[in-house]
Coordinates of N, CA and C in Angstrom, one line a residue:
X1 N 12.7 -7.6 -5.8 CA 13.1 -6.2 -5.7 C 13.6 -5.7 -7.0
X2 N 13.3 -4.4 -7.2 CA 13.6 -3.9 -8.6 C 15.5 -3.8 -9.0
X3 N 15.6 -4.0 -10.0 CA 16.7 -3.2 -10.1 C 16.7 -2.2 -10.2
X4 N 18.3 -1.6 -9.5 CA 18.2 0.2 -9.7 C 19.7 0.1 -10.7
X5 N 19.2 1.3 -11.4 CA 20.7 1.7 -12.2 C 20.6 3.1 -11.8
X6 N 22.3 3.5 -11.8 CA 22.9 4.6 -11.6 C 23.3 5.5 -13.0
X7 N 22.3 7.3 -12.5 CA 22.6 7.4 -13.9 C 23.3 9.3 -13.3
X8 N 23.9 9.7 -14.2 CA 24.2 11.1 -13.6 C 23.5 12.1 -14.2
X9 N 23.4 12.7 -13.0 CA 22.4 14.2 -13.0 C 22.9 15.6 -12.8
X10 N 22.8 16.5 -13.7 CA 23.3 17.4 -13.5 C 22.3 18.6 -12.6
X11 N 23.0 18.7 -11.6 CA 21.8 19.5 -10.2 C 22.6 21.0 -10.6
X12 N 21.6 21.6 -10.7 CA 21.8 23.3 -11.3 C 21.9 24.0 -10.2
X13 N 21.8 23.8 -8.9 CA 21.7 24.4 -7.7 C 23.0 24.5 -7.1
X14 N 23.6 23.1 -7.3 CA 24.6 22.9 -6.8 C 26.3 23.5 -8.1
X15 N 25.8 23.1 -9.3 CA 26.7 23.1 -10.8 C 27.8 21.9 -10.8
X16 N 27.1 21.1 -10.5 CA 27.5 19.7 -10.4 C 27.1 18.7 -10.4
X17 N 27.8 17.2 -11.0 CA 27.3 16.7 -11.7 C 26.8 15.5 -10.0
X18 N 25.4 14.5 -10.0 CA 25.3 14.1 -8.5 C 24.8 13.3 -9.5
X19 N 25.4 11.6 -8.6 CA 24.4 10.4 -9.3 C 23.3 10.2 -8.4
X20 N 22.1 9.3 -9.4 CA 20.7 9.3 -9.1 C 20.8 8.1 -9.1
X21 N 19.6 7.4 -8.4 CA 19.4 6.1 -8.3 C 17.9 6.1 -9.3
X22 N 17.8 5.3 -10.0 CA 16.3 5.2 -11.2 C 16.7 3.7 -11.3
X23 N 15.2 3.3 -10.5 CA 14.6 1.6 -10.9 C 14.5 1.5 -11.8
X24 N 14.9 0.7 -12.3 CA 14.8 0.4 -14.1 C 13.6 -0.4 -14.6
X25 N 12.8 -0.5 -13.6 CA 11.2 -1.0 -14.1 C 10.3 0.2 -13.9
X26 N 10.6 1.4 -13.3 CA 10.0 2.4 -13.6 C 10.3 3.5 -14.4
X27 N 9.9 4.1 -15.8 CA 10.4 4.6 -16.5 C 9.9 5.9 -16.7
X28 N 10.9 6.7 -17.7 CA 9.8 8.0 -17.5 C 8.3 7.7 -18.8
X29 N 7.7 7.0 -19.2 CA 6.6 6.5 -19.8 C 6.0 6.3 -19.0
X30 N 6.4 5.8 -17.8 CA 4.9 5.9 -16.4 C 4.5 6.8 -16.3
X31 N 5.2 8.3 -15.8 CA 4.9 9.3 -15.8 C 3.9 10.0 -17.1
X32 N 4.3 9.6 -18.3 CA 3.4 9.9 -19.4 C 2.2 9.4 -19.7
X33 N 2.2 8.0 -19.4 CA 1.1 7.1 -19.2 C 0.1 7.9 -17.9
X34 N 0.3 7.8 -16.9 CA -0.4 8.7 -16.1 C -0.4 10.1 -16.0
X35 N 0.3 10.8 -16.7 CA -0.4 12.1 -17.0 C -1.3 12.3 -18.7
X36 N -1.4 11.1 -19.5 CA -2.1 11.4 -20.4 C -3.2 11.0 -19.8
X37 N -3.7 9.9 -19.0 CA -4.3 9.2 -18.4 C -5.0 10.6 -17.7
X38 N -4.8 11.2 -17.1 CA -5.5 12.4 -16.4 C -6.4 13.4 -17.4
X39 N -5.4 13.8 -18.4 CA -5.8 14.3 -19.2 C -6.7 14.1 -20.4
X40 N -7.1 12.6 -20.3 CA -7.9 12.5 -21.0 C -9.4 12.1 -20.1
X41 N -8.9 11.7 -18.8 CA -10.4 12.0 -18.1 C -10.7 13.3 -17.4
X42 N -9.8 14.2 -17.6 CA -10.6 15.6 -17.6 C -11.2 16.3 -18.9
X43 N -10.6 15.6 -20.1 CA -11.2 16.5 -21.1 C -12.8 15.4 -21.2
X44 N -12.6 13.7 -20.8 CA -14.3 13.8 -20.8 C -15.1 13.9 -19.9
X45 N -14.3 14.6 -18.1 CA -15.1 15.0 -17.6 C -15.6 16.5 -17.9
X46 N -15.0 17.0 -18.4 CA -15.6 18.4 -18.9 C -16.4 18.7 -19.5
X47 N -16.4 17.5 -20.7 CA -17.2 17.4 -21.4 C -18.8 16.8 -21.0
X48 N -18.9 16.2 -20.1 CA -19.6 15.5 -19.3 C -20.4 16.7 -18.6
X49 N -19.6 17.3 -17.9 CA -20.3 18.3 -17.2 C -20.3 19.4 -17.7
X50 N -19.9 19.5 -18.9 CA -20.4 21.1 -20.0 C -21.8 20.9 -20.7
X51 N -21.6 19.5 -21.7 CA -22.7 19.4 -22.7 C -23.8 18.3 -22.3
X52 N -23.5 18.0 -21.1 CA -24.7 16.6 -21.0 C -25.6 17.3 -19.6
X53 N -26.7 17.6 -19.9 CA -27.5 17.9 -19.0 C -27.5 17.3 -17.5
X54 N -27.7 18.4 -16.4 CA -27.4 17.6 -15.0 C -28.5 17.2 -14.5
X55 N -29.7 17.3 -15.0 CA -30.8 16.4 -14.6 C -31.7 14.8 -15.2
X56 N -29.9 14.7 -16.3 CA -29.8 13.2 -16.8 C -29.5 12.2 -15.7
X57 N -30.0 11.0 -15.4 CA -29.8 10.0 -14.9 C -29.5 8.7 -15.2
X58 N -29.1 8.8 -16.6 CA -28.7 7.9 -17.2 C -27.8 6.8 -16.6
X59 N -27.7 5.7 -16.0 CA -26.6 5.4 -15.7 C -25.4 5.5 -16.6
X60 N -25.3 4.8 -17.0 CA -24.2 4.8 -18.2 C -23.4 5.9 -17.9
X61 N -23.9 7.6 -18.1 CA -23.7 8.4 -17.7 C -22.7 8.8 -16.3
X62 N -23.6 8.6 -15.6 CA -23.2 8.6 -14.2 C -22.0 7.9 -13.8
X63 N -21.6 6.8 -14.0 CA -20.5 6.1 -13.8 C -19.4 6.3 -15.0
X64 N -19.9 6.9 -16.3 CA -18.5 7.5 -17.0 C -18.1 9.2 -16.3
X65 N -18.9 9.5 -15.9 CA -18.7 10.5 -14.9 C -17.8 10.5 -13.8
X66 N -18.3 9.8 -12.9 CA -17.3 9.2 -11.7 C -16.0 8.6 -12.2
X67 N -16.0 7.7 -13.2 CA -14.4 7.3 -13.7 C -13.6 8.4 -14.2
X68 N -14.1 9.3 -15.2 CA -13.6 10.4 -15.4 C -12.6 11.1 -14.6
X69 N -13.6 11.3 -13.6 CA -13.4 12.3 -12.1 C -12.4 11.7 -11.4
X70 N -12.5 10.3 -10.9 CA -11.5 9.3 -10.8 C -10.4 9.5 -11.2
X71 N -10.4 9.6 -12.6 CA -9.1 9.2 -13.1 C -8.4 10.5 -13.3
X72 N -8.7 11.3 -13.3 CA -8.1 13.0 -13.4 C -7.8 13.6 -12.5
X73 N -8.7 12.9 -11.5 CA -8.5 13.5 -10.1 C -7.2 12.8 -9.4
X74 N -7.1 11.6 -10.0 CA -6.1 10.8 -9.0 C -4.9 11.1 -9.9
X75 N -4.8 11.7 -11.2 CA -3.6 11.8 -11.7 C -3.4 13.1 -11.0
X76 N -3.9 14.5 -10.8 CA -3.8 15.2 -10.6 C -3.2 15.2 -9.0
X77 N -4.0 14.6 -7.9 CA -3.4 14.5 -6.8 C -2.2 13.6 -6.6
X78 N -2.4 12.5 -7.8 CA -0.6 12.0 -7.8 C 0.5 12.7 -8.1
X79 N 0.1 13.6 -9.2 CA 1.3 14.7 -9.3 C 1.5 15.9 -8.4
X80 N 0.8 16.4 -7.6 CA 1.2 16.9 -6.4 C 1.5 16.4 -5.3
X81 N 1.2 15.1 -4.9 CA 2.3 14.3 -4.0 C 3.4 13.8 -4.8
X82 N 3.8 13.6 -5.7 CA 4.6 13.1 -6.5 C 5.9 15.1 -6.3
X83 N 5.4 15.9 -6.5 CA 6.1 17.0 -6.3 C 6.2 17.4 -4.9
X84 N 5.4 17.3 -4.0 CA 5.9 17.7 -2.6 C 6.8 16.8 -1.9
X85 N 6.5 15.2 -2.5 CA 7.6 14.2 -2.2 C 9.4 14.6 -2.3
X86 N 8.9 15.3 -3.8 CA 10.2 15.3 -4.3 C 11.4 16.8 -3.5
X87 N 10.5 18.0 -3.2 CA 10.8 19.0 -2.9 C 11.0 18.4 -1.0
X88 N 10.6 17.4 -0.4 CA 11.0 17.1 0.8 C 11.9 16.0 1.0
X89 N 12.1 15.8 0.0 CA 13.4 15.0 0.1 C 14.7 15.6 -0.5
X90 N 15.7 14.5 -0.8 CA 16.6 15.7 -1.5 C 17.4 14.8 -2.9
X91 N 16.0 14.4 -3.6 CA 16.3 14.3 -4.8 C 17.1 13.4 -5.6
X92 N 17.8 12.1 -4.6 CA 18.3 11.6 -4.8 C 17.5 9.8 -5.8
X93 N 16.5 9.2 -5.0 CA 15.9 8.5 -6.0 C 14.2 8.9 -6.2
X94 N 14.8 9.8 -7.4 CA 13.3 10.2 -8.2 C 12.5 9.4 -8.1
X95 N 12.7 8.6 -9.0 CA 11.3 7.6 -9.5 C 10.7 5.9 -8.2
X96 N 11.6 6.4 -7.2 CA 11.1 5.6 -6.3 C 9.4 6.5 -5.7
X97 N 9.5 7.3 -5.6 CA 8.3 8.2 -5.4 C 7.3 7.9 -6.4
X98 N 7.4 7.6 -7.5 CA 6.3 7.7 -8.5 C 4.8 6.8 -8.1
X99 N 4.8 5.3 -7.6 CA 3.8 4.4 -6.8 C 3.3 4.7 -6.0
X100 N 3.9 5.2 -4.9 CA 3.2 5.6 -3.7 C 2.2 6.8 -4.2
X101 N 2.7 7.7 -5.0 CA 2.3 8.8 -4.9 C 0.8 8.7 -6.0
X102 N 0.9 7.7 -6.9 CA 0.0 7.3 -7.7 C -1.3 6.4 -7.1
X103 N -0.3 5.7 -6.0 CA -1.3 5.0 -5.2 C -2.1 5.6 -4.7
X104 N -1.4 6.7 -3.6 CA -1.9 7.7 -3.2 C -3.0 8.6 -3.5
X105 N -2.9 8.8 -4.9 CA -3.9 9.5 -5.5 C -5.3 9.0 -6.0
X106 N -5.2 7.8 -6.2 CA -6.3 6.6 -6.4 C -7.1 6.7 -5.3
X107 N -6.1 6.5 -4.1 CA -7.2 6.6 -3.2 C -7.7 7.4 -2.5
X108 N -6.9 8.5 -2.6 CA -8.3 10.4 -2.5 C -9.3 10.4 -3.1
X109 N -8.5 10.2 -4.7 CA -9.7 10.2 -5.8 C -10.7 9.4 -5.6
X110 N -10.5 8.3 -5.4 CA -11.8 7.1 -5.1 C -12.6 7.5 -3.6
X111 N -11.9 8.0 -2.7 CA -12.8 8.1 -1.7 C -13.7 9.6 -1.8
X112 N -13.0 10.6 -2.4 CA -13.8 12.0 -3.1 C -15.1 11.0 -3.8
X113 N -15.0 10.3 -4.8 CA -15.6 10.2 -5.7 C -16.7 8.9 -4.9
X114 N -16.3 8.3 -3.5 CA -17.4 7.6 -3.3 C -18.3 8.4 -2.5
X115 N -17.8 9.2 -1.7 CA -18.5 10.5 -1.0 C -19.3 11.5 -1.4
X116 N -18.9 11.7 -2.8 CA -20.1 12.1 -3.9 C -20.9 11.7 -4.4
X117 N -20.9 10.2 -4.6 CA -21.9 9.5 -5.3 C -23.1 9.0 -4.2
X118 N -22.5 8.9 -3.0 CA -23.1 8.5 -1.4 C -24.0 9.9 -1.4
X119 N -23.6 11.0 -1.4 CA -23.9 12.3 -1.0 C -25.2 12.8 -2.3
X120 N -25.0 12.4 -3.4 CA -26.1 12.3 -4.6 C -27.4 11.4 -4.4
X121 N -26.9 10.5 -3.6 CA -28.7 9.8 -3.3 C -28.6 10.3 -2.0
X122 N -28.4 10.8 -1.1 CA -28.6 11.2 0.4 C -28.8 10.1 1.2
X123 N -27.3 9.6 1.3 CA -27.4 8.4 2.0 C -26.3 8.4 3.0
X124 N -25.8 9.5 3.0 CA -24.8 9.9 3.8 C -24.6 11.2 4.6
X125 N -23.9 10.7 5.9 CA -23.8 12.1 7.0 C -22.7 12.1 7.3
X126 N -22.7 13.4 8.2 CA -21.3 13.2 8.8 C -20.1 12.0 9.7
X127 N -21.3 11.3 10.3 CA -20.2 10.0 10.9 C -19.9 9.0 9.7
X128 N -20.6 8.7 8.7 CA -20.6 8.3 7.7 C -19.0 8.4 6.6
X129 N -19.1 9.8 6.8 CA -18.4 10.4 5.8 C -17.2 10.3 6.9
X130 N -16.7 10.2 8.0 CA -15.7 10.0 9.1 C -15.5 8.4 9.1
X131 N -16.1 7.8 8.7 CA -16.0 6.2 8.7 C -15.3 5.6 7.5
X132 N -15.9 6.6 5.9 CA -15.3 6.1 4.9 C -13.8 7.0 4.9
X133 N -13.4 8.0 5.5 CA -12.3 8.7 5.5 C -11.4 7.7 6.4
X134 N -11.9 7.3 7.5 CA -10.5 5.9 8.4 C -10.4 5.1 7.4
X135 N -12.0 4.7 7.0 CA -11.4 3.4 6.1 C -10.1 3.5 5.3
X136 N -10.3 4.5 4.2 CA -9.4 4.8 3.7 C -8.0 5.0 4.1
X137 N -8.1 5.2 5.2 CA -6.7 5.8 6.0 C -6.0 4.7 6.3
X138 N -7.0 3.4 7.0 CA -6.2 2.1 7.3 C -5.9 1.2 6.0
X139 N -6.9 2.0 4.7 CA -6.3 0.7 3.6 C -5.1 1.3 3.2
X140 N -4.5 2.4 3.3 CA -4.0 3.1 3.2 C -1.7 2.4 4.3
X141 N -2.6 2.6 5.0 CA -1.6 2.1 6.1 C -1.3 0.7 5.7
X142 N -2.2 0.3 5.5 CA -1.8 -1.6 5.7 C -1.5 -1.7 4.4
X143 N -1.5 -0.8 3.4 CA -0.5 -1.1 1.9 C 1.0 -0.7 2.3
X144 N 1.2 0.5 3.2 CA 2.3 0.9 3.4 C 3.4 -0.2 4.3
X145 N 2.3 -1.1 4.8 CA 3.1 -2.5 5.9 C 3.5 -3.4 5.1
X146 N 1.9 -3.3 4.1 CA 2.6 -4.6 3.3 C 3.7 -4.6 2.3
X147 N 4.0 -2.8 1.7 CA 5.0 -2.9 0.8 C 6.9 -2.7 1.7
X148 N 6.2 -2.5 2.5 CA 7.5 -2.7 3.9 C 7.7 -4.1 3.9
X149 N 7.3 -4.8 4.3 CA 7.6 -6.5 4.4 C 7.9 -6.9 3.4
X150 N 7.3 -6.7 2.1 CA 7.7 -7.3 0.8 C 9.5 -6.9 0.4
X151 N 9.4 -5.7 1.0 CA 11.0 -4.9 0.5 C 12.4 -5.0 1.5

């Protein structure tokens, strides 16, 4: 189990000072690590899909594509569960939200991005695309059991 240290926060809503619980193996450099991490697979997906022709089939291509999209997409949807988390709770341990929410985002992004790549050779339909959506939902679930039992 992590350590937590107590540190004080000054909550502007309230004008007073409220202590916070922050694991001390999660730092704010995770957050920077994964938001440069986004930002740099959106600037080469942009680039990907501004300057490189879309009737290339390069592999190479294709799969720096999908990681790209991957990786920008899942930083992107980590930082909005990472903010709705925060705004429905009440702010007490920040950075315990950061994992889930990053996990989280990996696995939209990876299931967007396998449903695209399925949907690019036409290999996929609707029950299909409902099959790889449970999947996801139960790997989903059975990380949330297994980080329950571990803690």
């Amino acid at each position: 189990s992590p350590k937590i240290t107590r540190l004080n926060q000054w909550n502007t809503s309230s004008k007073r000072c409220q202590k916070i619980l922050m694991p001390t193996t999660l730092k704010p450099r995770h957050i920077f690590f994964a938001t440069s991490c986004g930002l740099s697979g959106f600037a080469v997906w942009l680039y990907l899909t501004t300057q490189i022709p879309a009737d290339s089939h390069n592999p190479k291509l294709v799969g720096l594509f999908f990681l790209s999209f991957v990786t920008w997409l899942a930083s992107l949807i980590g930082f909005i569960l990472f903010q709705l988390k925060l705004r429905r709770g009440n702010r007490e341990v920040v950075y315990a939200h950061i994992r889930p929410s990053i996990r989280q985002g990996i696995l939209i992004a990876s299931t967007i991005a396998l449903l695209l790549f399925l949907k690019m050779y036409d290999v996929i339909t609707w029950w299909e695309t409902i099959l790889v959506i449970a999947g996801a939902s139960l790997f989903e679930i059975a990380l949330r059991e297994h980080t329950k039992r571990r803690s």
